[in-house]
Coordinates of C-alpha atoms and ligand atoms in Angstrom, one line a residue:
X22 CA -0.2 -0.1 -0.1
X23 CA 1.7 3.1 -1.1
X24 CA 1.4 6.3 1.8
X25 CA -0.7 9.6 1.1
X26 CA -0.7 12.8 2.2
X27 CA -2.3 15.9 1.5
X28 CA -2.3 18.2 -0.9
X29 CA -2.2 20.9 0.5
X30 CA -0.8 24.6 -0.9
X31 CA 1.9 25.8 -2.5
X32 CA 4.4 27.8 0.1
X33 CA 3.2 31.2 -0.2
X34 CA -0.7 29.6 0.1
X35 CA -1.3 31.5 -2.6
X36 CA -3.1 28.4 -4.7
X37 CA -4.5 25.4 -2.3
X38 CA -4.3 22.3 -4.9
X39 CA -7.3 21.0 -6.6
X40 CA -5.7 16.9 -6.4
X41 CA -7.3 14.8 -3.9
X42 CA -3.8 13.6 -2.4
X43 CA 0.4 13.1 -3.3
X44 CA 0.9 9.2 -3.3
X45 CA 4.9 9.0 -1.5
X46 CA 6.0 5.9 -3.5
X47 CA 9.3 5.0 -1.9
X48 CA 11.4 3.2 -4.6
X49 CA 11.2 3.3 -8.4
X50 CA 9.1 0.2 -8.5
X51 CA 6.1 2.2 -6.9
X52 CA 6.9 4.8 -8.7
X53 CA 6.0 3.0 -12.0
X54 CA 3.1 1.5 -10.5
X55 CA 1.3 4.9 -9.2
X56 CA 2.8 6.2 -12.9
X57 CA 1.1 3.3 -15.0
X58 CA -1.7 3.4 -13.3
X59 CA -2.8 7.0 -12.8
X60 CA -5.2 9.1 -14.9
X61 CA -4.3 12.7 -14.1
X62 CA -0.9 13.0 -12.1
X63 CA 1.5 15.6 -11.4
X64 CA 4.9 15.9 -9.4
X65 CA 4.9 18.2 -6.2
X66 CA 8.1 18.8 -5.6
X67 CA 9.2 21.6 -2.9
X68 CA 5.9 24.0 -3.9
X69 CA 7.4 27.1 -4.5
X70 CA 5.7 28.1 -7.7
X71 CA 2.8 30.9 -7.3
X72 CA 0.0 29.2 -9.9
X73 CA -1.3 25.7 -10.8
X74 CA 1.0 24.1 -13.1
X75 CA 2.2 21.9 -10.5
X76 CA -1.4 21.0 -9.6
X77 CA -3.9 17.7 -11.4
X78 CA -7.4 16.7 -11.4
X79 CA -7.1 13.9 -9.1
X80 CA -3.4 12.9 -8.1
X81 CA -0.2 14.5 -7.5
X82 CA 3.0 12.1 -6.7
X83 CA 6.1 13.4 -4.4
X84 CA 9.7 12.0 -4.2
X85 CA 10.1 12.7 -0.9
X86 CA 10.7 9.4 0.3
X87 CA 12.9 7.8 -3.0
X88 CA 15.7 7.3 -2.3
X89 CA 18.2 10.0 -3.0
X90 CA 21.6 10.0 -4.3
X91 CA 24.0 12.7 -5.5
X92 CA 27.2 11.3 -7.8
X93 CA 30.0 13.9 -8.9
X94 CA 32.1 12.3 -11.5
X95 CA 35.1 15.2 -13.6
X96 CA 32.6 18.3 -13.9
X97 CA 29.2 16.4 -14.1
X98 CA 26.6 15.5 -11.2
X99 CA 24.1 13.0 -11.1
X100 CA 21.1 14.4 -8.7
X101 CA 18.7 11.5 -7.8
X102 CA 14.6 11.8 -6.3
X103 CA 13.9 15.2 -4.3
X104 CA 16.8 17.0 -4.1
X105 CA 17.5 20.8 -3.3
X106 CA 20.0 23.5 -3.8
X107 CA 20.7 23.7 -0.1
X108 CA 21.3 19.8 0.0
X109 CA 23.8 19.9 -3.1
X110 CA 25.6 22.7 -2.9
X111 CA 27.7 22.0 0.2
X112 CA 28.5 18.1 -1.5
X113 CA 29.4 20.2 -4.4
X114 CA 31.8 22.4 -2.5
X115 CA 33.3 19.7 -0.8
X116 CA 34.2 17.8 -3.8
X117 CA 36.0 21.4 -5.1
X118 CA 32.9 22.0 -7.9
X119 CA 30.4 24.3 -8.3
X120 CA 26.9 25.4 -10.4
X121 CA 27.6 28.7 -12.4
X122 CA 24.8 30.1 -10.6
X123 CA 22.0 29.8 -8.1
X124 CA 18.5 31.9 -7.6
X125 CA 17.6 34.0 -4.8
X126 CA 16.6 30.7 -2.4
X127 CA 18.6 27.4 -2.0
X128 CA 15.2 26.0 -0.7
X129 CA 13.7 25.3 -3.9
X130 CA 14.6 21.5 -5.8
X131 CA 17.1 21.1 -8.2
X132 CA 14.5 18.9 -10.6
X133 CA 11.1 21.7 -9.8
X134 CA 13.9 24.7 -10.4
X135 CA 15.1 22.9 -14.0
X136 CA 11.5 22.3 -14.5
X137 CA 10.5 26.2 -14.9
X138 CA 13.4 28.1 -16.1
X139 CA 14.1 29.1 -12.0
X140 CA 17.5 31.8 -12.9
X141 CA 19.9 33.9 -10.9
X142 CA 21.0 36.6 -12.8
X143 CA 24.2 37.3 -14.5
X144 CA 24.8 38.4 -18.1
X145 CA 26.7 35.5 -19.2
X146 CA 24.5 33.1 -16.7
X147 CA 22.1 31.1 -17.8
X148 CA 19.4 29.9 -15.9
X149 CA 19.3 27.2 -14.0
X150 CA 17.6 24.4 -16.7
X151 CA 21.1 25.7 -18.9
X152 CA 23.2 23.9 -16.4
X153 CA 21.5 20.2 -17.1
X154 CA 23.0 17.6 -19.6
X155 CA 20.9 15.2 -19.0
X156 CA 17.8 13.9 -17.4
X157 CA 15.8 10.7 -16.4
X158 CA 12.6 10.5 -17.0
X159 CA 9.2 7.8 -16.4
X160 CA 7.6 8.3 -18.3
X161 CA 3.7 8.0 -18.4
X162 CA 3.7 4.5 -19.3
X163 CA 6.6 3.8 -16.7
X164 CA 9.1 3.3 -18.7
X165 CA 12.3 5.5 -18.5
X166 CA 14.2 6.9 -20.7
X167 CA 17.8 8.3 -20.3
X168 CA 17.5 11.8 -22.5
X169 CA 21.3 13.3 -22.9
X170 CA 22.4 16.4 -25.0
X171 CA 22.5 14.3 -28.4
X172 CA 18.7 12.9 -27.8
X173 CA 15.8 14.2 -29.9
X174 CA 13.8 15.0 -26.8
X175 CA 16.9 17.3 -25.2
X176 CA 15.3 20.4 -25.9
X177 CA 11.7 19.6 -24.5
X178 CA 13.5 17.7 -21.6
X179 CA 15.8 20.1 -19.3
X180 CA 12.9 22.4 -19.1
X181 CA 9.4 20.8 -19.6
X182 CA 7.1 22.2 -17.2
X183 CA 6.6 18.8 -15.7
X184 CA 4.8 18.0 -19.1
X185 CA 6.8 15.2 -20.2
X186 CA 6.6 12.8 -17.2
X187 CA 8.4 12.3 -13.6
X188 CA 11.8 13.5 -13.6
X189 CA 13.5 10.6 -11.7
X190 CA 17.1 12.3 -12.2
X191 CA 19.1 14.9 -14.0
X192 CA 22.9 15.3 -14.6
X193 CA 24.2 19.0 -13.8
X194 CA 27.2 20.9 -16.0
X195 CA 29.7 21.5 -12.5
X196 CA 32.8 24.1 -12.9
X197 CA 35.6 24.4 -10.4
X198 CA 34.2 25.8 -7.1
X199 CA 34.9 29.5 -6.6
X200 CA 34.4 33.0 -4.1
X201 CA 32.4 35.4 -4.0
X202 CA 32.1 39.0 -2.6
X203 CA 28.6 40.5 -2.4
X204 CA 27.5 44.1 -1.5
X205 CA 24.1 45.7 -1.4
X206 CA 23.7 49.4 -2.1
X207 CA 21.3 52.0 -2.0
X208 CA 22.0 55.5 -3.6
X209 CA 22.3 54.5 -7.8
X210 CA 20.2 57.3 -9.1
X211 CA 17.7 55.6 -11.9
X212 CA 18.5 58.1 -14.2
X213 CA 21.6 56.5 -13.9
X214 CA 20.0 52.6 -14.2
X215 CA 18.3 53.2 -17.0
X216 CA 20.6 55.8 -18.7
X217 CA 22.5 52.1 -19.7
X218 CA 20.6 49.3 -17.6
X219 CA 23.4 46.7 -19.4
X220 CA 26.5 48.4 -18.1
X221 CA 24.8 48.2 -14.6
X222 CA 23.6 44.8 -14.9
X223 CA 26.7 43.5 -16.5
X224 CA 29.0 45.3 -13.8
X225 CA 29.8 42.1 -11.6
X226 CA 29.2 37.9 -11.9
X227 CA 25.7 38.6 -10.8
X228 CA 23.9 41.9 -10.4
X229 CA 19.6 42.6 -8.9
X230 CA 18.3 45.6 -8.6
X231 CA 15.6 46.4 -6.2
X232 CA 12.7 49.3 -6.9
X233 CA 9.6 50.4 -6.4
X234 CA 9.5 52.3 -9.3
X235 CA 9.4 55.4 -8.1
X236 CA 10.8 56.0 -4.3
X237 CA 14.2 56.1 -4.8
X238 CA 15.0 55.8 -1.0
X239 CA 13.6 52.1 -2.1
X240 CA 16.2 51.9 -5.4
X241 CA 18.6 49.3 -4.2
X242 CA 21.9 47.4 -6.1
X243 CA 23.0 43.7 -5.7
X244 CA 25.9 43.1 -6.6
X245 CA 27.9 39.4 -6.5
X246 CA 31.1 39.0 -7.7
X247 CA 33.6 36.7 -8.2
X248 CA 37.1 39.2 -8.4
X249 CA 36.8 41.0 -5.4
X250 CA 34.3 43.6 -3.4
X251 CA 31.8 45.0 -6.6
X252 CA 33.3 48.1 -5.4
X253 CA 32.1 49.9 -8.9
X254 CA 29.0 50.8 -6.7
X255 CA 30.2 53.1 -5.1
X256 CA 31.9 55.1 -8.2
X257 CA 28.0 55.3 -9.5
X258 CA 26.9 57.1 -6.2
X259 CA 26.2 53.7 -4.0
X260 CA 26.7 53.6 -0.7
X261 CA 26.5 49.9 1.2
X262 CA 23.5 49.0 3.5
X263 CA 24.2 47.6 6.7
X264 CA 22.3 44.3 8.4
X265 CA 19.0 45.9 8.6
X266 CA 18.2 45.3 4.5
X267 CA 14.7 46.9 3.2
X268 CA 14.0 44.8 -0.1
X269 CA 11.3 47.3 -1.0
X270 CA 7.8 46.5 1.3
X271 CA 10.1 43.9 2.6
X272 CA 11.8 44.5 5.8
X273 CA 14.2 40.9 5.3
X274 CA 15.3 40.4 9.7
X275 CA 18.3 38.0 9.6
X276 CA 17.9 35.9 6.2
X277 CA 20.2 37.1 4.2
X278 CA 23.7 35.2 2.9
X279 CA 26.6 37.5 4.2
X280 CA 27.8 40.9 2.8
X281 CA 30.5 42.3 2.6
X282 CA 33.1 39.5 3.2
X283 CA 34.4 36.6 0.6
X284 CA 32.4 33.1 0.7
X285 CA 32.6 30.3 -1.1
X286 CA 30.0 30.2 -4.0
X287 CA 26.7 28.9 -2.8
X288 CA 26.6 31.2 0.5
X289 CA 27.1 34.1 -1.1
X290 CA 24.9 33.9 -4.6
X291 CA 21.0 33.2 -3.2
X292 CA 20.1 36.7 -1.5
X293 CA 18.2 34.6 1.1
X294 CA 20.5 31.4 4.0
X295 CA 19.3 28.2 3.4
X296 CA 18.8 27.9 7.3
X297 CA 16.1 31.0 7.3
X298 CA 12.5 31.7 5.6
X299 CA 13.2 33.5 2.2
X300 CA 11.5 36.6 1.5
X301 CA 8.1 37.7 3.0
X302 CA 6.5 34.9 2.3
X303 CA 3.0 36.5 2.1
X304 CA 3.5 37.3 -1.2
X305 CA 2.6 36.6 -4.5
X306 CA 5.6 36.4 -7.4
X307 CA 5.1 37.0 -11.3
X308 CA 8.7 37.7 -13.7
X309 CA 8.5 39.0 -17.4
X310 CA 11.4 38.2 -19.6
X311 CA 12.1 40.9 -22.6
X312 CA 15.3 41.2 -25.0
X313 CA 18.1 42.6 -22.9
X314 CA 18.6 44.8 -25.9
X315 CA 15.2 46.5 -25.4
X316 CA 16.1 46.6 -21.4
X317 CA 15.8 50.6 -20.9
X318 CA 12.5 50.8 -23.0
X319 CA 11.0 47.7 -21.3
X320 CA 11.9 49.6 -18.0
X321 CA 10.6 53.0 -19.0
X322 CA 7.1 51.2 -19.7
X323 CA 6.5 49.8 -16.5
X324 CA 7.7 53.1 -14.7
X325 CA 5.2 54.6 -16.8
X326 CA 2.1 52.7 -15.7
X327 CA 3.6 52.0 -11.7
X328 CA 1.4 54.2 -10.1
X329 CA -1.5 52.0 -10.7
X330 CA -0.3 49.2 -9.2
X331 CA 1.9 50.7 -6.5
X332 CA -0.4 49.8 -3.9
X333 CA -0.4 45.4 -4.4
X334 CA 3.9 45.8 -5.3
X335 CA 6.0 44.8 -1.8
X336 CA 9.3 45.4 -4.7
X337 CA 10.4 44.9 -8.3
X338 CA 13.6 42.4 -8.9
X339 CA 15.9 43.0 -11.9
X340 CA 18.1 40.7 -13.2
X341 CA 19.5 39.0 -16.6
X342 CA 19.7 35.6 -18.0
X343 CA 22.0 34.4 -20.9
X344 CA 20.5 33.4 -24.1
X345 CA 19.7 29.5 -24.7
X346 CA 18.7 26.8 -26.6
X347 CA 16.0 24.9 -24.5
X348 CA 12.4 25.0 -26.6
X349 CA 10.4 26.3 -23.6
X350 CA 12.7 28.5 -22.1
X351 CA 11.9 32.6 -21.2
X352 CA 15.7 33.2 -22.4
X353 CA 15.5 30.6 -25.4
X354 CA 17.5 32.3 -28.4
X355 CA 18.3 35.9 -26.4
X356 CA 19.7 37.6 -23.8
X357 CA 17.0 38.7 -21.0
X358 CA 15.7 40.9 -18.6
X359 CA 14.1 39.1 -15.7
X360 CA 11.9 42.2 -14.9
X361 CA 10.3 40.5 -11.1
X362 CA 7.1 41.6 -9.0
X363 CA 6.8 40.6 -5.4
X364 CA 3.1 41.7 -4.4
X365 CA 1.2 41.3 -1.5
X366 CA -0.6 38.0 -1.3
X367 CA -4.2 39.3 -2.6
X368 CA -5.5 37.2 -5.6
X369 CA -7.6 39.8 -6.7
X370 CA -5.3 42.2 -6.6
X371 CA -2.5 40.7 -8.3
X372 CA -4.9 39.2 -11.3
X373 CA -5.7 43.4 -11.8
X374 CA -2.3 44.4 -12.4
X375 CA -1.2 41.7 -14.5
X376 CA -2.9 42.7 -17.6
X377 CA -1.6 46.2 -17.4
X378 CA 2.2 45.1 -17.0
X379 CA 1.7 42.5 -19.8
X380 CA 0.4 45.6 -22.0
X381 CA 3.0 47.2 -21.3
X382 CA 5.3 44.8 -21.9
X383 CA 3.5 43.2 -24.7
X384 CA 5.5 45.0 -27.5
X385 CA 8.3 43.6 -26.5
X386 CA 7.4 39.9 -26.9
X387 CA 7.8 39.2 -22.9
X388 CA 7.7 35.8 -22.2
X389 CA 6.3 35.0 -18.6
X390 CA 8.1 32.8 -15.8
X391 CA 6.6 29.2 -15.9
X392 CA 5.9 29.4 -11.9
X393 CA 5.0 32.4 -11.5
X394 CA 1.1 34.5 -11.8
X395 CA 0.6 35.7 -15.1
X396 CA -2.6 35.7 -17.5
X397 CA -1.1 35.9 -20.9
X398 CA -2.9 33.7 -22.9
X399 CA -1.4 30.9 -23.9
X400 CA -0.5 32.0 -27.8
X401 CA 0.9 34.6 -27.3
X402 CA 3.2 33.1 -25.3
X403 CA 3.8 30.1 -27.4
X404 CA 4.1 32.8 -30.2
X405 CA 7.3 34.1 -28.5
X406 CA 9.1 30.5 -28.6
X407 CA 9.7 29.5 -32.1
X408 CA 10.3 26.0 -30.8
X409 CA 6.9 25.4 -28.3
X410 CA 5.0 22.8 -31.4
X411 CA 8.1 21.0 -30.9
X412 CA 7.4 20.6 -27.4
X413 CA 4.1 20.3 -27.6
X414 CA 4.8 16.9 -30.1
X415 CA 7.1 15.8 -27.4
X416 CA 5.1 16.1 -24.9
X417 CA 2.0 14.1 -27.2
X418 CA 5.2 11.3 -27.6
X419 CA 6.0 11.1 -24.1
X420 CA 2.5 11.2 -23.0
X421 CA 0.0 10.0 -25.1
X422 CA -2.9 9.1 -22.3
X423 CA -2.7 12.6 -21.1
X424 CA -1.7 11.9 -18.2
X425 CA 0.6 14.7 -16.8
X426 CA -1.5 17.5 -19.1
X427 CA -3.4 19.2 -16.3
X428 CA -5.5 22.9 -17.1
X429 CA -2.1 24.3 -16.5
X430 CA -0.8 23.0 -20.0
X431 CA -4.5 22.8 -21.4
X432 CA -4.8 26.8 -21.2
X433 CA -0.7 27.2 -22.7
X434 CA -0.9 24.5 -25.4
X435 CA -5.2 23.7 -25.9
X436 CA -6.8 20.5 -25.7
Ligands
FAD514 C1 10.6 32.6 -2.1 C2 10.6 32.7 -3.3 C3 12.4 32.8 -4.1 C4 11.9 32.6 -5.4 N1 13.0 33.4 -6.0 C5 13.3 32.6 -7.8 C6 14.4 33.0 -8.5 O1 15.5 33.3 -7.6 N2 14.4 33.0 -10.1 C7 13.6 32.3 -10.3 O2 13.2 32.1 -11.3 N3 12.3 32.0 -9.7 C8 12.2 32.0 -8.2 N4 11.0 31.7 -7.5 C9 10.1 30.6 -7.9 C10 11.1 29.1 -7.6 O3 12.2 28.8 -8.3 C11 10.2 28.6 -9.3 O4 8.9 28.6 -9.1 C12 10.4 26.7 -9.0 O5 9.9 26.1 -10.1 C13 9.4 26.3 -7.8 O6 10.6 24.8 -7.8 P1 9.6 23.9 -6.4 O7 10.4 22.4 -7.5 O8 9.5 24.1 -5.5 O9 7.9 24.3 -7.0 P2 6.5 22.7 -7.2 O10 5.8 23.6 -7.5 O11 6.9 21.9 -6.6 O12 6.9 22.0 -8.9 C14 7.1 23.2 -10.0 C15 7.2 22.2 -11.1 O13 8.3 22.1 -11.7 C16 7.3 20.1 -12.0 N5 8.8 19.0 -11.2 C17 9.1 19.5 -10.0 N6 9.7 18.0 -9.5 C18 9.5 17.7 -10.6 C19 9.9 16.1 -11.3 N7 10.7 15.6 -10.4 N8 9.7 15.6 -12.3 C20 8.8 16.3 -13.0 N9 8.5 17.6 -13.1 C21 8.5 17.9 -11.9 C22 6.0 20.5 -11.1 O14 5.1 19.4 -11.8 C23 5.9 22.0 -11.5 O15 5.3 21.8 -12.5 C24 11.0 32.2 -6.4 C25 9.9 31.4 -5.3 C26 10.1 31.3 -3.9 C27 8.7 31.0 -2.9

């Protein structure tokens, strides 16, 4: 008898899963049994999404009772089961290896993050899915596939929004470990940011700009450098902030990673510490990706409509992601500016604000973050992704019974 638990809600509580229960197989045979006998199934990982991407009409499955395993060999790491970056990173570091980047928090699962194109920042850093070199997938019939970079499904499988089946293991590209020094600065004028956003966002290995689109006291440049302290921000008028850090209306107390000292990559690249609650918690997030070459125009367009959504916003974060070749990637074949919104946890308010943001960004062919709240119709998103129809064809081949097809996928790809 396979153990079950209730499906619960997303991490911030903004989406209550409609699925009746979560099945908890303890090994590959039980997983195959669950998958092959399911009418509708999706994987629930660490639940840090803000929409119904991980939901299912009937059942969810979690790998939380399955064995986890990390194998490191040369410049590759194979991770099996439900592992988070917080669990993986210290193991890599102990072997002298690193990932090229991390998101703002390490609490998320490797499979869930790569499934949605989760990213950190850096003009030369692809998203976390771009580090995937191989995917082990259990399809809707319980069959397993190893999909490496030469496999015809690779462009779909490395960033699959859970549509192809259950990812049981991932192979990731690693690099020699490196140290990072970070600092957060107030006082950089918006006029200087908008005059040359790529210069500011490209100043260090990873740069984030926080803003509330008006009050300069809320603007913050957070730079993470692998070549010593990011002092270039001071030349732009920046002053380092102390420990009491304000991200727009979010006052983060004792949950951010150390600033002003050098440390291993995984202790500095995330904004939030692994042992503390990240961000605000009581929030909804959205994010849109526009070509980096249109950054100044896209920022001006959002700033113009910002007074209309100010009451719903906690903070915006601006980051960059380097282009990749993954078919559903928000950075597919273009370097992008990521314009992120942390909203108050008020679904009606957020749903009233999003169409205005999406209209302002429409001239830039904006793509949404798959794991965050958005209202854009599927066909508008797919029109920005030249291989989206190839993705749909692979999903049909891997899942002919439509087991992994949920309401979210039907909204994007149709019935
Ligand atoms: C506080 C906070 C900070 C965040 N910061 C960032 C950030 O810096 N950058 C960014 O890009 N995003 C960020 N996000 C969003 C988050 O990283 C993504 O939404 C990510 O997909 C969450 O993964 P998860 O496993 O927690 O989510 P889940 O909802 O559990 O899973 C996400 C998707 O992956 C699928 N999936 C998971 N595991 C498997 C598997 N084994 N096989 C097949 N499908 C699977 C699920 O079905 C679902 O569709 C943040 C979210 C929060 C709450």
